[in-house]
């Protein structure tokens, strides 16, 4: 296999990890084809198309709300043992919070955030939590990666017509 073919097979390693990269000239339709099916060693991919206009803070809140809904919908895949809970509030909530505390103790997850998310997921309540955007973003990315048994998450932002990366 040539070097170019090896790189093409592991396209997700080309952009630097942990920072924003703009894929110049990437055709969004072809990129979506390359993501389906997602290779086993690729990161989980979150696709986001921001609204046109509005402050950056509003766009971040919208993205985090979408990630939160995804995490709630993926429950209990990201919390080992939670599939055995029946969803009753009287017993289920303390149990799911304890499971979250156990997972957080042996991982990089922030315990209070994970417990809050697990409780809301058990009760079917997506939405904003009491944690700041930085905590939510990092925590939701970890949960989504765990749900798909991936090491990391890549955020694919498709710019609306008329916007550039500078906007």
PDB file of C-alpha atoms in Angstrom:
ATOM      1  CA  UNK A   1       0.000   0.000   0.000  1.00  0.00           C
ATOM      2  CA  UNK A   2       1.419   3.401  -0.977  1.00  0.00           C
ATOM      3  CA  UNK A   3       1.874   6.204   1.550  1.00  0.00           C
ATOM      4  CA  UNK A   4      -0.977   8.150  -0.082  1.00  0.00           C
ATOM      5  CA  UNK A   5      -3.272   5.126   0.158  1.00  0.00           C
ATOM      6  CA  UNK A   6      -2.338   4.644   3.823  1.00  0.00           C
ATOM      7  CA  UNK A   7      -3.144   8.289   4.566  1.00  0.00           C
ATOM      8  CA  UNK A   8      -6.414   8.071   2.664  1.00  0.00           C
ATOM      9  CA  UNK A   9      -7.375   5.009   4.690  1.00  0.00           C
ATOM     10  CA  UNK A  10      -6.736   6.941   7.930  1.00  0.00           C
ATOM     11  CA  UNK A  11      -7.936  10.386   6.840  1.00  0.00           C
ATOM     12  CA  UNK A  12      -8.928  11.324  10.401  1.00  0.00           C
ATOM     13  CA  UNK A  13      -5.241  11.392  11.455  1.00  0.00           C
ATOM     14  CA  UNK A  14      -4.352  14.134   8.975  1.00  0.00           C
ATOM     15  CA  UNK A  15      -5.843  17.169  10.783  1.00  0.00           C
ATOM     16  CA  UNK A  16      -4.102  17.952  14.088  1.00  0.00           C
ATOM     17  CA  UNK A  17      -6.013  16.563  17.068  1.00  0.00           C
ATOM     18  CA  UNK A  18      -7.322  18.830  19.796  1.00  0.00           C
ATOM     19  CA  UNK A  19      -7.546  21.945  17.663  1.00  0.00           C
ATOM     20  CA  UNK A  20      -9.674  23.473  14.955  1.00  0.00           C
ATOM     21  CA  UNK A  21      -8.794  22.566  11.386  1.00  0.00           C
ATOM     22  CA  UNK A  22     -10.390  23.882   8.227  1.00  0.00           C
ATOM     23  CA  UNK A  23     -10.542  21.301   5.454  1.00  0.00           C
ATOM     24  CA  UNK A  24      -9.982  23.542   2.445  1.00  0.00           C
ATOM     25  CA  UNK A  25     -11.821  22.383  -0.644  1.00  0.00           C
ATOM     26  CA  UNK A  26     -13.474  19.429   1.081  1.00  0.00           C
ATOM     27  CA  UNK A  27     -16.760  18.584  -0.594  1.00  0.00           C
ATOM     28  CA  UNK A  28     -19.343  18.119   2.207  1.00  0.00           C
ATOM     29  CA  UNK A  29     -21.196  15.440   0.217  1.00  0.00           C
ATOM     30  CA  UNK A  30     -18.031  13.407  -0.377  1.00  0.00           C
ATOM     31  CA  UNK A  31     -17.032  13.832   3.250  1.00  0.00           C
ATOM     32  CA  UNK A  32     -20.386  12.412   4.383  1.00  0.00           C
ATOM     33  CA  UNK A  33     -19.850   9.414   2.091  1.00  0.00           C
ATOM     34  CA  UNK A  34     -16.400   8.857   3.638  1.00  0.00           C
ATOM     35  CA  UNK A  35     -18.009   8.812   7.085  1.00  0.00           C
ATOM     36  CA  UNK A  36     -20.445   6.006   6.285  1.00  0.00           C
ATOM     37  CA  UNK A  37     -19.514   3.461   7.391  1.00  0.00           C
ATOM     38  CA  UNK A  38     -17.060   4.929   9.845  1.00  0.00           C
ATOM     39  CA  UNK A  39     -13.809   2.940  10.043  1.00  0.00           C
ATOM     40  CA  UNK A  40     -13.345   1.078  13.341  1.00  0.00           C
ATOM     41  CA  UNK A  41     -10.364   3.128  14.502  1.00  0.00           C
ATOM     42  CA  UNK A  42     -11.793   6.520  13.492  1.00  0.00           C
ATOM     43  CA  UNK A  43     -13.207   8.904  16.073  1.00  0.00           C
ATOM     44  CA  UNK A  44     -16.943   9.212  16.573  1.00  0.00           C
ATOM     45  CA  UNK A  45     -18.125  12.082  14.383  1.00  0.00           C
ATOM     46  CA  UNK A  46     -20.599  14.732  15.451  1.00  0.00           C
ATOM     47  CA  UNK A  47     -21.977  16.681  12.517  1.00  0.00           C
ATOM     48  CA  UNK A  48     -23.189  20.214  13.164  1.00  0.00           C
ATOM     49  CA  UNK A  49     -24.537  22.870  10.857  1.00  0.00           C
ATOM     50  CA  UNK A  50     -24.778  26.194  12.693  1.00  0.00           C
ATOM     51  CA  UNK A  51     -27.526  28.658  12.023  1.00  0.00           C
ATOM     52  CA  UNK A  52     -26.813  31.700   9.931  1.00  0.00           C
ATOM     53  CA  UNK A  53     -25.826  34.616  12.058  1.00  0.00           C
ATOM     54  CA  UNK A  54     -26.130  35.084  15.766  1.00  0.00           C
ATOM     55  CA  UNK A  55     -23.458  35.421  18.405  1.00  0.00           C
ATOM     56  CA  UNK A  56     -20.861  32.673  18.796  1.00  0.00           C
ATOM     57  CA  UNK A  57     -22.109  31.948  22.312  1.00  0.00           C
ATOM     58  CA  UNK A  58     -25.555  31.131  20.926  1.00  0.00           C
ATOM     59  CA  UNK A  59     -24.026  28.744  18.381  1.00  0.00           C
ATOM     60  CA  UNK A  60     -22.015  27.013  21.120  1.00  0.00           C
ATOM     61  CA  UNK A  61     -25.144  26.643  23.253  1.00  0.00           C
ATOM     62  CA  UNK A  62     -27.020  25.168  20.281  1.00  0.00           C
ATOM     63  CA  UNK A  63     -24.209  22.662  19.621  1.00  0.00           C
ATOM     64  CA  UNK A  64     -24.043  21.633  23.276  1.00  0.00           C
ATOM     65  CA  UNK A  65     -27.819  21.199  23.415  1.00  0.00           C
ATOM     66  CA  UNK A  66     -27.657  18.921  20.357  1.00  0.00           C
ATOM     67  CA  UNK A  67     -24.817  16.927  21.913  1.00  0.00           C
ATOM     68  CA  UNK A  68     -26.821  16.652  25.138  1.00  0.00           C
ATOM     69  CA  UNK A  69     -29.843  15.294  23.270  1.00  0.00           C
ATOM     70  CA  UNK A  70     -27.590  12.774  21.523  1.00  0.00           C
ATOM     71  CA  UNK A  71     -26.052  11.642  24.835  1.00  0.00           C
ATOM     72  CA  UNK A  72     -29.492  11.209  26.418  1.00  0.00           C
ATOM     73  CA  UNK A  73     -30.677   9.241  23.371  1.00  0.00           C
ATOM     74  CA  UNK A  74     -27.570   7.002  23.522  1.00  0.00           C
ATOM     75  CA  UNK A  75     -28.147   6.143  27.189  1.00  0.00           C
ATOM     76  CA  UNK A  76     -27.419   3.523  28.592  1.00  0.00           C
ATOM     77  CA  UNK A  77     -24.715   2.615  26.026  1.00  0.00           C
ATOM     78  CA  UNK A  78     -22.212   4.965  27.669  1.00  0.00           C
ATOM     79  CA  UNK A  79     -22.838   3.900  31.283  1.00  0.00           C
ATOM     80  CA  UNK A  80     -21.989   0.245  31.939  1.00  0.00           C
ATOM     81  CA  UNK A  81     -24.588  -1.411  34.164  1.00  0.00           C
ATOM     82  CA  UNK A  82     -27.301   1.169  33.514  1.00  0.00           C
ATOM     83  CA  UNK A  83     -29.081  -1.136  31.077  1.00  0.00           C
ATOM     84  CA  UNK A  84     -30.268  -3.144  34.119  1.00  0.00           C
ATOM     85  CA  UNK A  85     -32.072  -0.189  35.698  1.00  0.00           C
ATOM     86  CA  UNK A  86     -35.843  -0.028  35.359  1.00  0.00           C
ATOM     87  CA  UNK A  87     -36.143   3.748  35.258  1.00  0.00           C
ATOM     88  CA  UNK A  88     -38.068   4.151  38.502  1.00  0.00           C
ATOM     89  CA  UNK A  89     -37.207   7.418  40.173  1.00  0.00           C
ATOM     90  CA  UNK A  90     -37.249   6.068  43.715  1.00  0.00           C
ATOM     91  CA  UNK A  91     -34.548   3.441  43.134  1.00  0.00           C
ATOM     92  CA  UNK A  92     -33.238   4.238  39.666  1.00  0.00           C
ATOM     93  CA  UNK A  93     -31.929   7.744  40.319  1.00  0.00           C
ATOM     94  CA  UNK A  94     -29.662   6.862  43.266  1.00  0.00           C
ATOM     95  CA  UNK A  95     -28.488   3.741  41.420  1.00  0.00           C
ATOM     96  CA  UNK A  96     -27.651   5.571  38.184  1.00  0.00           C
ATOM     97  CA  UNK A  97     -25.842   8.309  40.103  1.00  0.00           C
ATOM     98  CA  UNK A  98     -23.766   5.654  41.891  1.00  0.00           C
ATOM     99  CA  UNK A  99     -22.939   3.931  38.591  1.00  0.00           C
ATOM    100  CA  UNK A 100     -21.844   7.292  37.179  1.00  0.00           C
ATOM    101  CA  UNK A 101     -19.658   7.939  40.236  1.00  0.00           C
ATOM    102  CA  UNK A 102     -18.000   4.532  39.793  1.00  0.00           C
ATOM    103  CA  UNK A 103     -17.327   5.153  36.091  1.00  0.00           C
ATOM    104  CA  UNK A 104     -15.969   8.643  36.798  1.00  0.00           C
ATOM    105  CA  UNK A 105     -13.642   7.310  39.507  1.00  0.00           C
ATOM    106  CA  UNK A 106     -11.840   5.089  36.990  1.00  0.00           C
ATOM    107  CA  UNK A 107     -11.914   7.427  33.985  1.00  0.00           C
ATOM    108  CA  UNK A 108     -11.312  11.041  32.962  1.00  0.00           C
ATOM    109  CA  UNK A 109     -14.997  11.891  33.370  1.00  0.00           C
ATOM    110  CA  UNK A 110     -15.984  14.623  35.826  1.00  0.00           C
ATOM    111  CA  UNK A 111     -18.124  12.806  38.392  1.00  0.00           C
ATOM    112  CA  UNK A 112     -20.740  15.471  39.184  1.00  0.00           C
ATOM    113  CA  UNK A 113     -21.339  16.155  35.482  1.00  0.00           C
ATOM    114  CA  UNK A 114     -21.609  12.461  34.615  1.00  0.00           C
ATOM    115  CA  UNK A 115     -24.012  11.827  37.528  1.00  0.00           C
ATOM    116  CA  UNK A 116     -26.208  14.762  36.459  1.00  0.00           C
ATOM    117  CA  UNK A 117     -26.259  13.585  32.838  1.00  0.00           C
ATOM    118  CA  UNK A 118     -26.983   9.978  33.847  1.00  0.00           C
ATOM    119  CA  UNK A 119     -29.901  11.074  36.027  1.00  0.00           C
ATOM    120  CA  UNK A 120     -31.358  13.260  33.288  1.00  0.00           C
ATOM    121  CA  UNK A 121     -30.897  10.453  30.737  1.00  0.00           C
ATOM    122  CA  UNK A 122     -32.590   7.910  32.998  1.00  0.00           C
ATOM    123  CA  UNK A 123     -35.536  10.280  33.405  1.00  0.00           C
ATOM    124  CA  UNK A 124     -35.547  11.174  29.685  1.00  0.00           C
ATOM    125  CA  UNK A 125     -34.752  14.854  30.268  1.00  0.00           C
ATOM    126  CA  UNK A 126     -32.352  16.325  27.730  1.00  0.00           C
ATOM    127  CA  UNK A 127     -31.443  19.977  28.020  1.00  0.00           C
ATOM    128  CA  UNK A 128     -29.090  22.399  29.641  1.00  0.00           C
ATOM    129  CA  UNK A 129     -27.360  21.413  32.818  1.00  0.00           C
ATOM    130  CA  UNK A 130     -25.914  23.575  35.550  1.00  0.00           C
ATOM    131  CA  UNK A 131     -22.354  23.094  34.313  1.00  0.00           C
ATOM    132  CA  UNK A 132     -20.369  25.607  32.243  1.00  0.00           C
ATOM    133  CA  UNK A 133     -19.943  25.114  28.507  1.00  0.00           C
ATOM    134  CA  UNK A 134     -16.357  23.861  28.850  1.00  0.00           C
ATOM    135  CA  UNK A 135     -17.389  21.084  31.253  1.00  0.00           C
ATOM    136  CA  UNK A 136     -20.416  20.160  29.157  1.00  0.00           C
ATOM    137  CA  UNK A 137     -18.442  20.064  25.906  1.00  0.00           C
ATOM    138  CA  UNK A 138     -15.669  17.873  27.258  1.00  0.00           C
ATOM    139  CA  UNK A 139     -18.047  15.601  29.169  1.00  0.00           C
ATOM    140  CA  UNK A 140     -20.520  15.161  26.325  1.00  0.00           C
ATOM    141  CA  UNK A 141     -17.706  14.397  23.875  1.00  0.00           C
ATOM    142  CA  UNK A 142     -16.385  11.665  26.182  1.00  0.00           C
ATOM    143  CA  UNK A 143     -19.851  10.169  26.662  1.00  0.00           C
ATOM    144  CA  UNK A 144     -20.562  10.110  22.916  1.00  0.00           C
ATOM    145  CA  UNK A 145     -17.153   8.554  22.204  1.00  0.00           C
ATOM    146  CA  UNK A 146     -17.817   5.911  24.877  1.00  0.00           C
ATOM    147  CA  UNK A 147     -21.265   5.148  23.444  1.00  0.00           C
ATOM    148  CA  UNK A 148     -19.639   4.262  20.116  1.00  0.00           C
ATOM    149  CA  UNK A 149     -16.617   2.583  21.733  1.00  0.00           C
ATOM    150  CA  UNK A 150     -14.261   5.198  20.238  1.00  0.00           C
ATOM    151  CA  UNK A 151     -11.176   6.878  21.664  1.00  0.00           C
ATOM    152  CA  UNK A 152     -12.246  10.382  20.690  1.00  0.00           C
ATOM    153  CA  UNK A 153     -14.764  12.573  18.899  1.00  0.00           C
ATOM    154  CA  UNK A 154     -14.354  14.785  15.850  1.00  0.00           C
ATOM    155  CA  UNK A 155     -16.710  17.701  15.369  1.00  0.00           C
ATOM    156  CA  UNK A 156     -17.554  18.269  11.721  1.00  0.00           C
ATOM    157  CA  UNK A 157     -19.038  21.726  11.209  1.00  0.00           C
ATOM    158  CA  UNK A 158     -20.595  22.384   7.835  1.00  0.00           C
ATOM    159  CA  UNK A 159     -20.650  26.102   7.201  1.00  0.00           C
ATOM    160  CA  UNK A 160     -23.920  27.519   5.903  1.00  0.00           C
ATOM    161  CA  UNK A 161     -23.822  29.267   2.549  1.00  0.00           C
ATOM    162  CA  UNK A 162     -22.500  32.780   2.880  1.00  0.00           C
ATOM    163  CA  UNK A 163     -20.336  32.103   5.958  1.00  0.00           C
ATOM    164  CA  UNK A 164     -16.584  31.583   6.041  1.00  0.00           C
ATOM    165  CA  UNK A 165     -14.383  30.116   8.789  1.00  0.00           C
ATOM    166  CA  UNK A 166     -13.535  33.690   9.813  1.00  0.00           C
ATOM    167  CA  UNK A 167     -17.195  34.390  10.595  1.00  0.00           C
TER     168      UNK A 167
END
